[in-house]
PDB file of C-alpha atoms and ligand atoms in Angstrom:
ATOM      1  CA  UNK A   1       9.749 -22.933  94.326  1.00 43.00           C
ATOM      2  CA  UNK A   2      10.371 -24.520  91.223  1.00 43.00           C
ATOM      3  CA  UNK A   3       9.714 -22.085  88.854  1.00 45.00           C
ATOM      4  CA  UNK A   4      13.209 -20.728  88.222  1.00 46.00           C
ATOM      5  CA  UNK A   5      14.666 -23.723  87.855  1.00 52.00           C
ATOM      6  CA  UNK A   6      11.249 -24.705  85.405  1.00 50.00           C
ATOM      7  CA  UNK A   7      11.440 -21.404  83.278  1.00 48.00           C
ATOM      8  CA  UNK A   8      15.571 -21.488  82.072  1.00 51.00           C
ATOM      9  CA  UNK A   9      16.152 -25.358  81.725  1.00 52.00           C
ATOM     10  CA  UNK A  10      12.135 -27.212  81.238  1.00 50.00           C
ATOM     11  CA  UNK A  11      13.327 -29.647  84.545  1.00 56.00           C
ATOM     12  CA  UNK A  12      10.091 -30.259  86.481  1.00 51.00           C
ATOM     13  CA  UNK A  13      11.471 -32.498  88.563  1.00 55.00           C
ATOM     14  CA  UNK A  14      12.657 -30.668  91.630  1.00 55.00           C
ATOM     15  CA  UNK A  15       9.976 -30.013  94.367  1.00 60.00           C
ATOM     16  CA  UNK A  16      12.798 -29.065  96.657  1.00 72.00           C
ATOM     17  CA  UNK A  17      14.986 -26.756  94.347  1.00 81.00           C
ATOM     18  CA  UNK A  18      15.071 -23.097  95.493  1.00 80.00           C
ATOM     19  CA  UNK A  19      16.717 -21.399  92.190  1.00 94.00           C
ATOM     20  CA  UNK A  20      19.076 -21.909  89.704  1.00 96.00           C
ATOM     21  CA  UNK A  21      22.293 -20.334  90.752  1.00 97.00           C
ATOM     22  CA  UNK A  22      24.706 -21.376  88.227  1.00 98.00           C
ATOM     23  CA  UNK A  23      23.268 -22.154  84.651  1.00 97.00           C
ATOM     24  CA  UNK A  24      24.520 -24.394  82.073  1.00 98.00           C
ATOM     25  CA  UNK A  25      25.140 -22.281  79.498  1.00 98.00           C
ATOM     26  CA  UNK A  26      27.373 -19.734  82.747  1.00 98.00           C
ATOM     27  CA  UNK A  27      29.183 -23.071  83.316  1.00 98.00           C
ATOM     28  CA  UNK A  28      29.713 -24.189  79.909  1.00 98.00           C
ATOM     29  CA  UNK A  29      31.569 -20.843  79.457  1.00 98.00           C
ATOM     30  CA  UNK A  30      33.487 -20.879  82.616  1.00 98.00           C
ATOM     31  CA  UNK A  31      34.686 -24.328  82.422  1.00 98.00           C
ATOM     32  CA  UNK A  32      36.058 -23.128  78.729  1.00 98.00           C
ATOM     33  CA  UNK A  33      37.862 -20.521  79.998  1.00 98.00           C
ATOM     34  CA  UNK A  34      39.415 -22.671  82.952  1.00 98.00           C
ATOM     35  CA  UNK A  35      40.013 -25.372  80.249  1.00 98.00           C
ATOM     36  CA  UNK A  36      41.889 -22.550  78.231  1.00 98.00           C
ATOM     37  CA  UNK A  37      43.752 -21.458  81.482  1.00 98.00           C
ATOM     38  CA  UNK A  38      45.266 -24.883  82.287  1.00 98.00           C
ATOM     39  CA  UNK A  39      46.663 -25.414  78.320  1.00 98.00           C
ATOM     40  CA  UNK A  40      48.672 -22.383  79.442  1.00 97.00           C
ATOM     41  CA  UNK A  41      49.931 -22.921  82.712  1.00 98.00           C
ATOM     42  CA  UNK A  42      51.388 -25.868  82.392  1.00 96.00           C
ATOM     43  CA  UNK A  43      55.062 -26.610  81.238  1.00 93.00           C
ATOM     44  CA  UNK A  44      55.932 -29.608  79.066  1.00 92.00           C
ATOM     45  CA  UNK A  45      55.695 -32.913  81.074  1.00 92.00           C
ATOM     46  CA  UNK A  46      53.443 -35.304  81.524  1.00 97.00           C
ATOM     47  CA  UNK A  47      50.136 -33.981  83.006  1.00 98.00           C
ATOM     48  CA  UNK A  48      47.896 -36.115  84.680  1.00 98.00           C
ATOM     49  CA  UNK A  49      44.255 -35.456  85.783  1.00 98.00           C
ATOM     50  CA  UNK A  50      42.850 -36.615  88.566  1.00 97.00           C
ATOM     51  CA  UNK A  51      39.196 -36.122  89.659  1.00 97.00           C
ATOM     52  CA  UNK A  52      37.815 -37.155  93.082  1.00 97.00           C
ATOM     53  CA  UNK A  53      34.886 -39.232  92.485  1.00 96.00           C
ATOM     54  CA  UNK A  54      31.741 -39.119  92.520  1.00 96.00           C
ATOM     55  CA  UNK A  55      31.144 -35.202  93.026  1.00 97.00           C
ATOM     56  CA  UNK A  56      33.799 -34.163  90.011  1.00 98.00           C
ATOM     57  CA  UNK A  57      32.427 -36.398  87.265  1.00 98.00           C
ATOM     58  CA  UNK A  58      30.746 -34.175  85.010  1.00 98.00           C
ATOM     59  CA  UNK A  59      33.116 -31.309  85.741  1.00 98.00           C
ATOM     60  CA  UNK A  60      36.026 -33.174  84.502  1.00 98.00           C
ATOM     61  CA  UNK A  61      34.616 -34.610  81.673  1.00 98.00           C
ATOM     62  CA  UNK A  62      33.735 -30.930  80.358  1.00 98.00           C
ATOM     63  CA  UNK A  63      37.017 -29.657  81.508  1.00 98.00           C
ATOM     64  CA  UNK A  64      39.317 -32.212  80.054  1.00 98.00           C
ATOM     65  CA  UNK A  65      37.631 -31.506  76.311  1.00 98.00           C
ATOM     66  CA  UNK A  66      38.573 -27.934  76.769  1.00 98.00           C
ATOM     67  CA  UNK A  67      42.278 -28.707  77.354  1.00 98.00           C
ATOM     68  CA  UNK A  68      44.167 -28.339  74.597  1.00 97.00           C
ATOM     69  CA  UNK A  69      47.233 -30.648  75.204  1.00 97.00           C
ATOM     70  CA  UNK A  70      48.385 -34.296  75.997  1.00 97.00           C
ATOM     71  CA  UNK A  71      46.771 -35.622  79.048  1.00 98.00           C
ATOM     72  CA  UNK A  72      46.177 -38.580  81.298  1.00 97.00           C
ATOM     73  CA  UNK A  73      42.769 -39.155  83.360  1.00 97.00           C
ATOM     74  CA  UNK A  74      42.836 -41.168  86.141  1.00 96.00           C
ATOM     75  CA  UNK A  75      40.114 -41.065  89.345  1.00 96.00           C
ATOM     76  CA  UNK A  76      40.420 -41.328  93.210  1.00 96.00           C
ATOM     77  CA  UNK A  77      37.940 -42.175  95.702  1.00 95.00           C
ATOM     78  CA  UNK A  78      37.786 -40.609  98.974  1.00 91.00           C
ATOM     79  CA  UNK A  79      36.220 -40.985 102.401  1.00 83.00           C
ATOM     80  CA  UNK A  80      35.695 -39.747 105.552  1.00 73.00           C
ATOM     81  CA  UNK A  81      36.782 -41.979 108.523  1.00 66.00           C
ATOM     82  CA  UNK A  82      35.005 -42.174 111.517  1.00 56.00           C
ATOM     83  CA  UNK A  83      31.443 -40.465 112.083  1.00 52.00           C
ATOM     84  CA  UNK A  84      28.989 -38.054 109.592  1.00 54.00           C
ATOM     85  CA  UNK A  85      29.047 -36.219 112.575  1.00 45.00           C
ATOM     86  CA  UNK A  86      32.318 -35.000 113.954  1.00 49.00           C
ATOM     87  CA  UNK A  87      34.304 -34.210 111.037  1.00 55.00           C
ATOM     88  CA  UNK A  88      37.654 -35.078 112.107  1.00 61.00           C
ATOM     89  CA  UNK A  89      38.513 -34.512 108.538  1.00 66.00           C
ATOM     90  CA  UNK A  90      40.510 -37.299 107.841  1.00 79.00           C
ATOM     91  CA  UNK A  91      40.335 -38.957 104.813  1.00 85.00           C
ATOM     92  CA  UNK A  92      41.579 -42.342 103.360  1.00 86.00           C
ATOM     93  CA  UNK A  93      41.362 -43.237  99.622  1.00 89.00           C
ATOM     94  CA  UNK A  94      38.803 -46.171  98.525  1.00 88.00           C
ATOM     95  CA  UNK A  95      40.361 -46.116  94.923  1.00 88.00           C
ATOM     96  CA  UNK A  96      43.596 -44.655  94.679  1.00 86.00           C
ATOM     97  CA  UNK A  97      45.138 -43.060  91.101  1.00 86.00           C
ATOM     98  CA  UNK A  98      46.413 -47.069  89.289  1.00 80.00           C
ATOM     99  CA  UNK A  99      48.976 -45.019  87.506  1.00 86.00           C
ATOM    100  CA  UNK A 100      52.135 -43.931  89.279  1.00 92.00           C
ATOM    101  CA  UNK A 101      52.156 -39.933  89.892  1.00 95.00           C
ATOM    102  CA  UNK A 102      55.798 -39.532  90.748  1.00 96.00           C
ATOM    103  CA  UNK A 103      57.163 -36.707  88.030  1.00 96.00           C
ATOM    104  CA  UNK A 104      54.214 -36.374  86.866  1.00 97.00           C
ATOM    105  CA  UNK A 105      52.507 -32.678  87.004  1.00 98.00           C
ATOM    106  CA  UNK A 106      49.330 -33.760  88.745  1.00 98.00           C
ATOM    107  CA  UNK A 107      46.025 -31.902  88.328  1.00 98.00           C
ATOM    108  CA  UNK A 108      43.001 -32.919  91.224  1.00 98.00           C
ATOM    109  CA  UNK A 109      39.871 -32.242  89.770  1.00 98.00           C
ATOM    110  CA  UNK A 110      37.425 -31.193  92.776  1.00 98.00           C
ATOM    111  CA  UNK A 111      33.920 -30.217  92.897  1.00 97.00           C
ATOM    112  CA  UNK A 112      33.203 -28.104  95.336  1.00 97.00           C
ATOM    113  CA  UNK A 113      35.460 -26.537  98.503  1.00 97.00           C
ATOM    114  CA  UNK A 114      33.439 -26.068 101.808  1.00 95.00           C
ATOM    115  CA  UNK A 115      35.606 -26.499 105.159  1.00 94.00           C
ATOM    116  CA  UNK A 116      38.732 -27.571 103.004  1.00 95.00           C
ATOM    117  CA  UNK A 117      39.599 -30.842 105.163  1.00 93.00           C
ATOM    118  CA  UNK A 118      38.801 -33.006 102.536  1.00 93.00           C
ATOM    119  CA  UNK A 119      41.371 -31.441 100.548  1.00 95.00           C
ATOM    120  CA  UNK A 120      43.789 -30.505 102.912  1.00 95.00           C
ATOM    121  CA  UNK A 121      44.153 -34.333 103.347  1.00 93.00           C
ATOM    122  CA  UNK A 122      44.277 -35.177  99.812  1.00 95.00           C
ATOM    123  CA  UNK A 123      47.002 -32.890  99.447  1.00 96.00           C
ATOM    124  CA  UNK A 124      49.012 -34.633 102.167  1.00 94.00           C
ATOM    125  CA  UNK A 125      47.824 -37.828 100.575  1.00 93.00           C
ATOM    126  CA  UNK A 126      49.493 -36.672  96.835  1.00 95.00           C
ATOM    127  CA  UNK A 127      52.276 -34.588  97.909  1.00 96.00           C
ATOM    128  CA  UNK A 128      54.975 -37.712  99.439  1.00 95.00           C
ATOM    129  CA  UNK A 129      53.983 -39.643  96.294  1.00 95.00           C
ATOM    130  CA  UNK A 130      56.372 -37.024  94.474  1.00 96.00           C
ATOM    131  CA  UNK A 131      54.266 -35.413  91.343  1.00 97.00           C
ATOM    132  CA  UNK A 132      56.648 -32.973  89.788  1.00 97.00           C
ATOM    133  CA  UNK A 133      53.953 -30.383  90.748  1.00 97.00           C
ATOM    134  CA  UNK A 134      50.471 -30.688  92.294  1.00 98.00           C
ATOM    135  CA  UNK A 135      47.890 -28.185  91.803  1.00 98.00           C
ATOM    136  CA  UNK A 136      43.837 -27.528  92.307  1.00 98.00           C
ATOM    137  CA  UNK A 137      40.746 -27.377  90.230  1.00 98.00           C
ATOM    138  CA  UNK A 138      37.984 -27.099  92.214  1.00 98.00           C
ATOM    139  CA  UNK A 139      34.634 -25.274  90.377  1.00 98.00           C
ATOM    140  CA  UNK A 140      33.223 -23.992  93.377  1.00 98.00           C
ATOM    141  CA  UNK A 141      34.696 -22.543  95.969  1.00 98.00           C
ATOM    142  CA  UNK A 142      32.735 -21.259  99.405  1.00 97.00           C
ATOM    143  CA  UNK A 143      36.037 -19.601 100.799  1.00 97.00           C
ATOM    144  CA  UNK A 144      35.853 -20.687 104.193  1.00 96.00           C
ATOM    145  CA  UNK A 145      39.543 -21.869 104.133  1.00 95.00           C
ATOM    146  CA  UNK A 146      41.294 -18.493 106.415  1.00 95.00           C
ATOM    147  CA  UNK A 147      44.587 -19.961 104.473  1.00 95.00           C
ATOM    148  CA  UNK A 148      43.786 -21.647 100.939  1.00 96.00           C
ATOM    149  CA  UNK A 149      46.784 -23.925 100.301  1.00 97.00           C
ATOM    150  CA  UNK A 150      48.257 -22.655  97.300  1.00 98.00           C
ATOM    151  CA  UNK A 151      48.168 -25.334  95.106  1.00 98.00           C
ATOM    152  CA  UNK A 152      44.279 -24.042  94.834  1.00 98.00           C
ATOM    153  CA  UNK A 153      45.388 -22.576  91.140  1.00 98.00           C
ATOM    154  CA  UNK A 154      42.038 -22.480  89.277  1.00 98.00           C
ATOM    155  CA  UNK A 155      38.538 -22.574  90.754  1.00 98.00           C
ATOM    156  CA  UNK A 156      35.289 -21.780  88.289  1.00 98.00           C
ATOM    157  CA  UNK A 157      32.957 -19.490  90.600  1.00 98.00           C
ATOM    158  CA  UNK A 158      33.057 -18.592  94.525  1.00 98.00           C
ATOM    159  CA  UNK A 159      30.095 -20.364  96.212  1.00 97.00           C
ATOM    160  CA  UNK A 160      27.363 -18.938  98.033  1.00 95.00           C
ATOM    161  CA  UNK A 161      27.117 -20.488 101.515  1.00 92.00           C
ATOM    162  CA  UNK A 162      24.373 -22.292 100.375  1.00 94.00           C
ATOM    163  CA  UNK A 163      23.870 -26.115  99.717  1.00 95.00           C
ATOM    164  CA  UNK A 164      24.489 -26.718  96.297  1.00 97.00           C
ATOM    165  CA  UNK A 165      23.392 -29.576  94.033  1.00 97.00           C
ATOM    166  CA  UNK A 166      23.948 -30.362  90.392  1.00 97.00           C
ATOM    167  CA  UNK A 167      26.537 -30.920  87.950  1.00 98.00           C
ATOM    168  CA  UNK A 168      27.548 -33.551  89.830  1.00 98.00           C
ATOM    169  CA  UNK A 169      27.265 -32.226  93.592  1.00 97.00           C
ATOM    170  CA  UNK A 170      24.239 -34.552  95.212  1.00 95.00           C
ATOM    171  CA  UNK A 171      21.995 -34.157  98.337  1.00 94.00           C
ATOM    172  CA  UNK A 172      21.841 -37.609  99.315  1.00 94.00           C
ATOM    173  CA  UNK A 173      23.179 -38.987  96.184  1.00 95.00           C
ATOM    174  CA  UNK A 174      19.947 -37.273  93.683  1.00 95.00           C
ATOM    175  CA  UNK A 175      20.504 -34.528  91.919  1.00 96.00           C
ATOM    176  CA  UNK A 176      24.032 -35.016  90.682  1.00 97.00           C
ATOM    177  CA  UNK A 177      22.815 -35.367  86.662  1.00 97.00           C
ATOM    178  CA  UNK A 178      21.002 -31.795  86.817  1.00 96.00           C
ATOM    179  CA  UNK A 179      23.049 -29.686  83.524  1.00 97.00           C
ATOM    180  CA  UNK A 180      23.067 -26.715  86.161  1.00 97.00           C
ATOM    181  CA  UNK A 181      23.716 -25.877  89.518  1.00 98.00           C
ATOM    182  CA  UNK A 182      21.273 -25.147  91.651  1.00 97.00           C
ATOM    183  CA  UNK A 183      20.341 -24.254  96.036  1.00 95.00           C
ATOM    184  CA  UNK A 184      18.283 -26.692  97.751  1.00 89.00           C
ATOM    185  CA  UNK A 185      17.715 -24.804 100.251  1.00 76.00           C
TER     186      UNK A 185
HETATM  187  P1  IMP B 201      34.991 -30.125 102.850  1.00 78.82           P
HETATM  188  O1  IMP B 201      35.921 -31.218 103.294  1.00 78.82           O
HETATM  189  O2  IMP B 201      34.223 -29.521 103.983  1.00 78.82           O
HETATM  190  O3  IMP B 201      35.666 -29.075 102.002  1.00 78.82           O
HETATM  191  O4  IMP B 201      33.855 -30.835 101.975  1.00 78.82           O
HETATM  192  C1  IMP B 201      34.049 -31.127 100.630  1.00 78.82           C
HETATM  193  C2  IMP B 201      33.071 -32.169 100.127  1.00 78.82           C
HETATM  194  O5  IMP B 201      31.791 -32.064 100.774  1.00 78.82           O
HETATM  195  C3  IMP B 201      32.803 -31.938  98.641  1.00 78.82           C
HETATM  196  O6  IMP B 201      33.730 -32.629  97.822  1.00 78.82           O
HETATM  197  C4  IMP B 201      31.387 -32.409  98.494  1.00 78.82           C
HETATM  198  O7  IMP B 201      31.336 -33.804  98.246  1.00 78.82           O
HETATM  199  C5  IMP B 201      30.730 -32.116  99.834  1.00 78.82           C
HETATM  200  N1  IMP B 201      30.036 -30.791  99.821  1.00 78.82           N
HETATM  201  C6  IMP B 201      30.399 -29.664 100.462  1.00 78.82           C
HETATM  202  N2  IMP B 201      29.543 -28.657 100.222  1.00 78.82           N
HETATM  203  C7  IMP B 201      28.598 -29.170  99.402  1.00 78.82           C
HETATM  204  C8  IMP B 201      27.409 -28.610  98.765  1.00 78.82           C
HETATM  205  O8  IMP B 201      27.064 -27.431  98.899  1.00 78.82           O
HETATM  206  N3  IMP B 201      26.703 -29.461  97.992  1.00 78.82           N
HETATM  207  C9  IMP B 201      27.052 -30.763  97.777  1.00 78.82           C
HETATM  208  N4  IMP B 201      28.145 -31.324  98.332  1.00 78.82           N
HETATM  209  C10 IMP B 201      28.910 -30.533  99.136  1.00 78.82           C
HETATM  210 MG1   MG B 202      28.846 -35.526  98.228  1.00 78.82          MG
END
């Protein structure tokens, strides 16, 4: 089972990885280009990036070195209310952005889109706080939404419907410090 995952990267520590799905070397050069797409599309202004902890971590700190312009980093913290179970999709924000976002072009950094109710929230969450514009980074994508919100501007790869782990995306909280990405099956 491990033997993908063994032969391109020399981890041995995964007894329950199936295969590598995105490498490091495939992210690396995505995450460049996305970094390189974001220096263009915004206007002047002050842009501020926001990543939503703890799945974006990695992820952000690639993508921010491959913008080329002034920037600001903040973080938010988000979770679910009520039960694992019924995903009412609500959200409220355990750490909220300490710098004010009003006129400020705000980027939020995700790591992966599944359902989309975590970000539809976060959205509602940003938007009456007044950034000057608010848009999406999310690296993967499994395009379940049947109407993406448009501020979804730049997303690395679409997502198999598998569960993914690494690069920041846990199972359980492991796995997030992998350099690729990988299916647990
Ligand atoms: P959504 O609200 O259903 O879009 O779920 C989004 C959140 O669920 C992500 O930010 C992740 O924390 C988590 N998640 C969804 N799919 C995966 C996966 O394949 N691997 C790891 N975490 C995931
Ligand atoms: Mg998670």
């Amino acid at each position: 089972m491990t033997s993908i995952a063994s032969k391109t990267t020399g981890w041995q520590g995964g007894g329950n990885v199936r295969r590598v799905v995105f490498d490091q070397e495939t992210i690396g050069q995505r995450v460049r280009e996305l970094g390189a797409e974001i220096t263009r599309a915004f206007p002047e202004g002050e842009l501020l990036v926001v990543g939503a902890l703890k799945g974006s971590f990695i992820f952000l700190s690639d993508l921010v070195r491959a913008i080329d312009r002034p920037l600001q980093i903040d973080f938010l913290v988000a979770s679910s209310y009520g039960s694992e179970k019924v995903s009412s999709g609500a959200v409220r924000l355990l750490y909220d952005p300490a710098v004010s976002i009003e006129g400020r072009h705000l980027l939020l950094v995700e790591d992966i889109i599944d359902s989309g109710r975590t970000l539809r929230c976060l959205l509602d969450l940003l938007k009456v706080r007044g950034p000057a514009s608010l848009s999406v980074c999310a690296l993967l994508d499994k395009q379940l939404m049947p109407s993406p919100p448009p501020e979804i501007r730049f997303v690395g790869f679409p997502a198999p419907k598998a569960f993914l782990v690494g690069y920041g995306l846990d199972y359980a909280e492991e796995y997030r410090h992998l350099s690729f990405i990988a299916d647990l099956g």
